Amino acid sequence: MAAIIDLEDGWSQMKRQGIDRLVAILEGGLRDSGTRFTNVEFARIYTVCYNMCTQRAPYNWSEQLYLRHNSTFNEYLTEYALPALTSAHGVHILEELSTRWGRHIIMNKWMHRFFMYLDRYHVQHHALPSLREAGVAAFRNCVFVHVQPSVTSAMLEAIDRDRDGDTVDSGLLKRCTEVYVSVGQGSLSVYGDTLESPLLETSRAYYKRKSQDWLAALSAPDYLAKAEQALVSEAQRVERFLHETTESVLLAAVEQELLAAHATALLEREGSGLAEMLRNDRGVDLARLFRLFSRMESGLAPVARGFRAHLESLGGALVSARQTDVPKYPGASAAAAASAAAAEAASAGAAAARPKPSGGKSSSSSSDPAFVSALLELHDRAKHMVSSYFGGSPLFQKALRDAFESFVNREVPGK
């Protein structure tokens, strides 16, 4: 019959042969502990734990070993990790957090291996946190909650530096982000509450300042180019060193500050706003405007209204110019001549609505070829803008139809 192992004797063996050596390895800076315990050494430590957990009561030490496993983490983290982190500042606290979390992962792995028998039986039987879960919880409670405000501040400062074009260590920031995620143990609440929420707040403030600077110095097209690049950069920033779930909320915050807050001012900007872009057929700028404003709820509605107003202005000018031709064709109206234009446009695959003449005798398209040609040319240009600049959007197709209906049905007074 095997000799009974006393709690203190067995714990002394495990501590001396396994735990103390593991701490020495970690604090000696040797991260690869895989080569530091031979199979024979590991088996000896595991066997001590196994025997202590399989002895009959009152010598079954499973409960006591579980508690000592947890207290070992608390003591190690409080003695080594926490002081190292609290003495570091700025980017150095991020470097230290990455180092300490890396060491903690190694310690958690080996402590789990040493005490593995506990996980198989005692933990499951009593519905306790697993050994790995207990190790992560120890890091969160003994280290992370104490240094998190300083770490978050350093993270946000680094992100703003990256936005300003300074060089930052993306890998370091990514590793620190993983700590926020990992200590949540399956939940993103820690990450969301202590990193993502502050990030959204500082991002709003950052881009509010940027938008004011850009508005004061840039034309509307140049502002929109800056805004689009900022959105691309933020999406890349999330991929480089934040959690993927942050992308949608971060971009929404940036869109609010750069676009929604200044939408009207950008569209109506004198000398470079929507009307000027349409008047000068600034295709690249109009396509960018469409892309950006489509990101906002109802953002395209004012753009479509401006497009319709532009077409109505051009079409109205054509109708007004035709007044001099009315005496040549008694009884003809703008709508009558435009009917022919609309018919020809439809036969060519155009989307213009057929106008509704309000009276008078329709003339054929050949009766006023210059007017018909001008309408067709305007319609083709407008259709091209809808398909090339506005993504074929139904909203802009409707604006085109409504614009043509509004001016081709105008009566031109006879002379």
XYZ file of C-alpha atoms in Angstrom:
415
model
C 0.000 0.000 0.000
C 1.357 3.399 -1.010
C 2.396 5.703 1.785
C 0.017 8.555 2.592
C 1.331 11.903 1.370
C 0.922 14.673 3.875
C -0.457 17.969 2.470
C 2.578 20.037 3.365
C 5.070 17.391 2.287
C 3.363 16.892 -1.058
C 2.973 20.622 -1.629
C 6.627 21.173 -0.796
C 7.611 18.656 -3.484
C 5.388 20.246 -6.116
C 6.548 23.712 -5.256
C 10.246 22.868 -5.190
C 10.326 20.636 -8.259
C 7.807 22.514 -10.383
C 6.462 25.892 -9.310
C 9.644 27.518 -8.005
C 11.588 26.367 -11.071
C 8.862 27.691 -13.346
C 8.960 31.120 -11.683
C 12.742 31.201 -11.949
C 12.541 30.382 -15.642
C 9.963 33.105 -16.281
C 11.725 35.800 -14.310
C 15.022 34.813 -15.868
C 13.573 35.885 -19.187
C 13.546 32.400 -20.674
C 10.127 32.311 -22.296
C 10.383 28.952 -23.969
C 9.728 26.737 -20.983
C 9.007 23.751 -23.219
C 12.644 22.655 -22.946
C 12.945 23.348 -19.221
C 11.105 20.307 -17.881
C 11.978 16.852 -19.129
C 9.271 14.256 -19.467
C 10.594 12.498 -16.397
C 10.537 15.697 -14.331
C 7.042 16.567 -15.471
C 5.793 13.031 -14.748
C 7.211 13.203 -11.225
C 5.358 16.464 -10.442
C 2.119 15.233 -12.023
C 2.309 11.967 -10.054
C 2.595 13.798 -6.736
C -0.543 15.779 -7.534
C -2.343 12.638 -8.723
C -1.531 10.723 -5.542
C -2.595 13.615 -3.317
C -5.940 13.807 -5.132
C -6.704 10.069 -5.080
C -6.005 9.333 -1.411
C -9.061 8.482 0.636
C -10.523 11.049 3.014
C -9.397 12.627 5.205
C -6.161 12.618 3.169
C -7.637 13.629 -0.164
C -6.137 17.042 -0.791
C -7.996 18.001 -3.989
C -9.738 21.021 -2.505
C -6.595 22.299 -0.845
C -4.526 21.882 -3.998
C -7.101 23.759 -6.056
C -6.963 26.654 -3.620
C -3.161 26.614 -3.540
C -3.025 26.520 -7.329
C -5.029 29.750 -7.379
C -3.104 31.400 -4.565
C 0.163 30.622 -6.357
C -0.961 32.818 -9.243
C -2.050 35.588 -6.906
C 1.294 35.585 -5.099
C 3.382 35.460 -8.272
C 1.440 38.205 -10.042
C 1.395 40.467 -7.011
C 5.097 40.034 -6.332
C 6.445 40.249 -9.887
C 3.999 41.385 -12.542
C 2.130 44.194 -10.798
C 5.200 46.146 -9.579
C 6.801 45.906 -13.025
C 3.700 47.357 -14.651
C 2.980 50.101 -12.136
C 6.509 51.441 -12.533
C 6.190 51.720 -16.329
C 4.603 54.581 -18.252
C 3.630 55.490 -21.816
C 4.639 52.974 -24.439
C 6.741 51.155 -21.836
C 3.665 50.031 -19.931
C 2.378 48.500 -23.170
C 5.676 46.684 -23.651
C 5.597 45.465 -20.063
C 1.981 44.323 -20.360
C 2.850 42.334 -23.483
C 5.798 40.747 -21.690
C 3.857 39.942 -18.531
C 0.897 38.517 -20.411
C 3.237 36.340 -22.465
C 4.824 34.990 -19.305
C 1.421 34.463 -17.753
C 0.335 32.328 -20.707
C 3.381 30.115 -20.186
C 2.778 29.865 -16.447
C -0.889 29.063 -16.956
C 0.014 26.294 -19.393
C 2.491 24.620 -17.064
C 0.383 25.040 -13.933
C -2.445 23.369 -15.807
C -0.168 20.487 -16.719
C 1.105 20.092 -13.161
C -2.412 20.089 -11.673
C -4.177 18.451 -14.624
C -5.830 15.736 -12.530
C -7.710 18.436 -10.588
C -9.288 19.677 -13.824
C -10.453 16.212 -14.785
C -12.300 15.364 -11.600
C -12.402 17.853 -8.728
C -13.169 20.900 -10.894
C -15.870 19.161 -12.895
C -17.459 17.468 -9.880
C -17.760 20.764 -7.980
C -18.561 22.946 -11.031
C -15.549 25.175 -10.376
C -13.739 27.404 -12.844
C -11.196 25.378 -14.777
C -7.539 25.782 -13.920
C -6.945 27.875 -17.035
C -9.954 30.065 -16.244
C -8.748 30.522 -12.678
C -5.328 31.552 -13.978
C -6.790 34.191 -16.326
C -9.078 35.458 -13.569
C -6.039 35.881 -11.323
C -4.308 38.027 -13.941
C -7.415 40.144 -14.359
C -7.970 40.655 -10.636
C -4.373 40.965 -9.460
C -2.916 42.926 -12.375
C -5.214 44.131 -15.109
C -7.813 46.005 -13.057
C -5.025 47.982 -11.375
C -3.141 49.041 -14.499
C -5.965 49.164 -17.066
C -6.534 52.949 -16.913
C -2.855 53.612 -17.601
C -2.718 50.964 -20.317
C -5.833 52.342 -22.018
C -4.428 55.854 -21.924
C -1.188 54.643 -23.519
C -3.137 52.716 -26.160
C -5.217 55.761 -27.112
C -2.158 57.991 -27.275
C -0.449 55.500 -29.597
C -3.517 55.315 -31.850
C -3.642 59.100 -32.166
C 0.063 59.151 -32.992
C -0.587 56.590 -35.692
C -3.342 58.820 -37.083
C -0.896 61.699 -37.198
C 1.562 59.656 -39.220
C 4.017 58.683 -36.483
C 5.477 55.184 -36.439
C 3.925 52.856 -33.878
C 4.460 49.177 -33.088
C 1.319 47.603 -34.526
C 2.263 44.174 -33.213
C 2.600 45.525 -29.692
C -0.773 47.241 -29.840
C -2.367 44.062 -31.192
C -0.909 41.990 -28.355
C -2.199 44.468 -25.798
C -5.639 44.367 -27.389
C -5.578 40.587 -27.015
C -5.127 41.021 -23.269
C -8.352 43.061 -23.061
C -10.141 40.351 -25.015
C -8.619 37.400 -23.163
C -9.361 38.582 -19.640
C -13.026 38.719 -20.649
C -12.920 34.919 -21.016
C -15.375 34.617 -23.876
C -17.037 37.984 -23.385
C -16.015 41.225 -25.054
C -17.409 43.297 -22.188
C -13.986 44.119 -20.732
C -12.639 45.097 -24.142
C -15.786 47.058 -24.965
C -16.031 48.927 -21.683
C -12.371 49.691 -21.048
C -10.868 50.128 -24.523
C -13.484 50.405 -27.249
C -15.731 52.943 -25.510
C -12.856 55.296 -24.616
C -11.513 54.855 -28.152
C -14.823 55.968 -29.654
C -14.840 59.035 -27.405
C -11.301 60.098 -28.302
C -11.924 59.321 -31.984
C -14.935 61.624 -32.053
C -12.884 64.395 -30.464
C -9.970 63.804 -32.851
C -12.079 63.948 -35.992
C -14.141 66.842 -34.757
C -10.925 68.864 -34.596
C -9.793 67.557 -37.970
C -13.103 68.376 -39.640
C -12.949 71.965 -38.433
C -9.375 72.332 -39.720
C -10.275 70.816 -43.096
C -13.411 72.919 -43.508
C -11.403 76.060 -42.944
C -8.722 75.146 -45.479
C -10.143 72.835 -48.133
C -12.689 72.816 -50.941
C -15.591 70.376 -50.663
C -13.980 67.811 -53.031
C -10.665 67.970 -51.171
C -12.449 67.657 -47.821
C -14.315 64.593 -49.056
C -11.068 63.053 -50.294
C -9.572 63.536 -46.827
C -12.670 62.063 -45.195
C -12.640 58.996 -47.426
C -8.975 58.360 -46.727
C -9.607 58.711 -43.002
C -12.326 56.051 -43.166
C -10.065 53.702 -45.103
C -7.278 54.272 -42.582
C -9.565 53.594 -39.623
C -10.703 50.289 -41.136
C -7.055 49.330 -41.640
C -6.282 50.438 -38.102
C -8.868 48.040 -36.723
C -7.375 45.213 -38.760
C -3.858 46.043 -37.599
C -4.344 46.274 -33.864
C -7.963 46.279 -32.647
C -10.737 43.692 -32.431
C -12.734 43.188 -35.612
C -16.034 44.059 -33.916
C -14.806 47.618 -33.429
C -14.815 48.439 -37.141
C -18.520 49.191 -37.577
C -18.906 51.367 -34.481
C -15.619 53.194 -35.047
C -16.442 54.017 -38.657
C -19.919 55.154 -37.619
C -18.372 57.559 -35.085
C -15.929 58.922 -37.664
C -18.692 59.289 -40.277
C -20.760 61.279 -37.816
C -17.976 63.785 -37.186
C -16.614 64.065 -40.724
C -19.773 63.706 -42.804
C -23.106 63.915 -41.003
C -22.123 66.929 -38.910
C -21.123 68.904 -42.025
C -23.273 67.381 -44.783
C -25.264 70.523 -45.545
C -22.216 72.777 -45.419
C -20.346 70.511 -47.840
C -23.221 70.237 -50.316
C -23.872 73.963 -50.284
C -20.240 75.093 -50.150
C -19.877 78.116 -52.392
C -17.618 77.534 -55.365
C -17.038 73.811 -54.745
C -20.241 72.232 -53.455
C -22.637 69.852 -55.187
C -23.944 72.419 -57.684
C -20.422 73.253 -58.800
C -19.455 69.582 -59.131
C -22.530 68.921 -61.284
C -22.034 72.041 -63.376
C -18.435 71.057 -64.166
C -19.154 67.329 -64.497
C -16.603 66.445 -61.785
C -17.092 62.695 -62.133
C -14.452 61.527 -59.650
C -15.658 63.979 -57.009
C -19.331 63.162 -57.574
C -18.658 59.431 -57.330
C -16.801 59.996 -54.053
C -19.634 62.161 -52.769
C -22.091 59.385 -53.600
C -19.955 56.726 -51.873
C -19.556 58.753 -48.720
C -23.098 60.040 -48.392
C -24.486 56.563 -49.054
C -22.881 55.520 -45.742
C -25.300 57.785 -43.857
C -28.952 57.096 -43.283
C -30.901 59.260 -45.744
C -27.592 60.817 -46.761
C -28.307 60.508 -50.475
C -31.679 62.265 -50.407
C -30.264 65.834 -50.501
C -27.755 64.779 -53.171
C -30.577 63.418 -55.338
C -32.563 66.602 -54.819
C -29.560 68.642 -55.929
C -29.151 66.423 -58.997
C -32.807 66.899 -59.919
C -32.544 70.681 -59.443
C -29.468 70.712 -61.696
C -31.308 68.862 -64.469
C -34.394 71.045 -64.095
C -32.226 74.138 -64.445
C -30.594 72.842 -67.621
C -33.845 71.572 -69.069
C -35.706 74.729 -68.162
C -33.080 76.728 -69.985
C -33.653 74.643 -73.107
C -37.413 75.149 -72.908
C -37.034 78.889 -72.399
C -34.624 79.161 -75.305
C -37.192 77.491 -77.553
C -39.608 80.377 -77.098
C -38.136 82.045 -80.173
C -39.070 78.992 -82.261
C -42.752 78.818 -81.240
C -44.080 81.135 -83.991
C -42.581 78.824 -86.590
C -44.762 75.976 -85.376
C -48.213 77.340 -84.471
C -49.987 75.424 -81.746
C -46.868 73.588 -80.671
C -45.887 73.421 -77.014
C -42.661 72.484 -75.313
C -44.360 69.315 -74.183
C -45.361 68.429 -77.743
C -41.833 68.724 -79.058
C -40.480 67.007 -75.975
C -42.823 64.063 -76.572
C -40.873 63.303 -79.689
C -37.605 63.624 -77.778
C -38.831 61.310 -75.062
C -40.035 58.814 -77.661
C -36.660 58.774 -79.362
C -34.907 58.473 -76.016
C -37.125 55.550 -75.058
C -36.491 53.793 -78.352
C -32.761 54.126 -77.664
C -33.160 52.501 -74.253
C -33.319 55.706 -72.228
C -35.209 55.851 -68.940
C -36.865 59.217 -69.309
C -40.584 59.227 -68.579
C -42.877 60.042 -71.493
C -44.290 63.544 -70.863
C -47.964 64.317 -70.884
C -48.830 67.053 -73.418
C -51.311 69.549 -72.085
C -52.776 70.454 -75.429
C -51.908 71.427 -78.946
C -50.994 69.244 -81.842
C -47.899 67.122 -81.443
C -45.189 67.763 -83.903
C -42.887 65.049 -85.112
C -39.305 64.911 -84.047
C -38.327 66.332 -87.388
C -40.467 69.450 -86.814
C -37.996 70.802 -84.254
C -34.806 68.725 -84.612
C -32.522 71.100 -82.686
C -34.753 71.065 -79.611
C -35.197 67.302 -79.732
C -31.471 66.793 -80.147
C -30.711 69.069 -77.201
C -33.142 67.157 -74.973
C -31.699 63.821 -76.031
C -28.180 65.032 -75.361
C -29.166 66.258 -71.885
C -30.896 62.993 -71.158
C -27.891 60.953 -72.258
C -25.553 63.027 -70.111
C -27.853 62.647 -67.113
C -28.202 58.910 -67.650
C -24.421 58.614 -67.849
C -24.069 60.458 -64.548
C -26.575 58.159 -62.859
C -24.829 55.004 -64.053
C -21.220 56.175 -63.747
C -21.231 58.501 -60.733
C -24.275 57.431 -58.717
C -24.070 53.671 -59.017
C -27.293 53.334 -60.965
C -29.158 54.169 -57.762
C -32.968 54.004 -58.119
C -33.150 57.237 -56.126
C -31.163 59.048 -58.824
C -33.028 57.350 -61.648
C -36.229 58.725 -60.132
C -34.662 62.171 -59.808
C -33.829 62.038 -63.513
C -37.377 61.034 -64.488
C -38.962 63.621 -62.223
C -36.705 66.365 -63.559
C -37.580 65.621 -67.176
C -41.275 65.395 -66.408
C -41.167 68.750 -64.700
C -39.683 70.695 -67.598
C -40.842 68.883 -70.704
C -44.469 69.473 -69.682
C -44.011 73.214 -69.400
C -46.008 75.282 -71.868
C -44.128 77.864 -73.843
C -46.383 80.870 -74.414
C -47.173 81.579 -78.084
C -46.085 84.804 -79.647
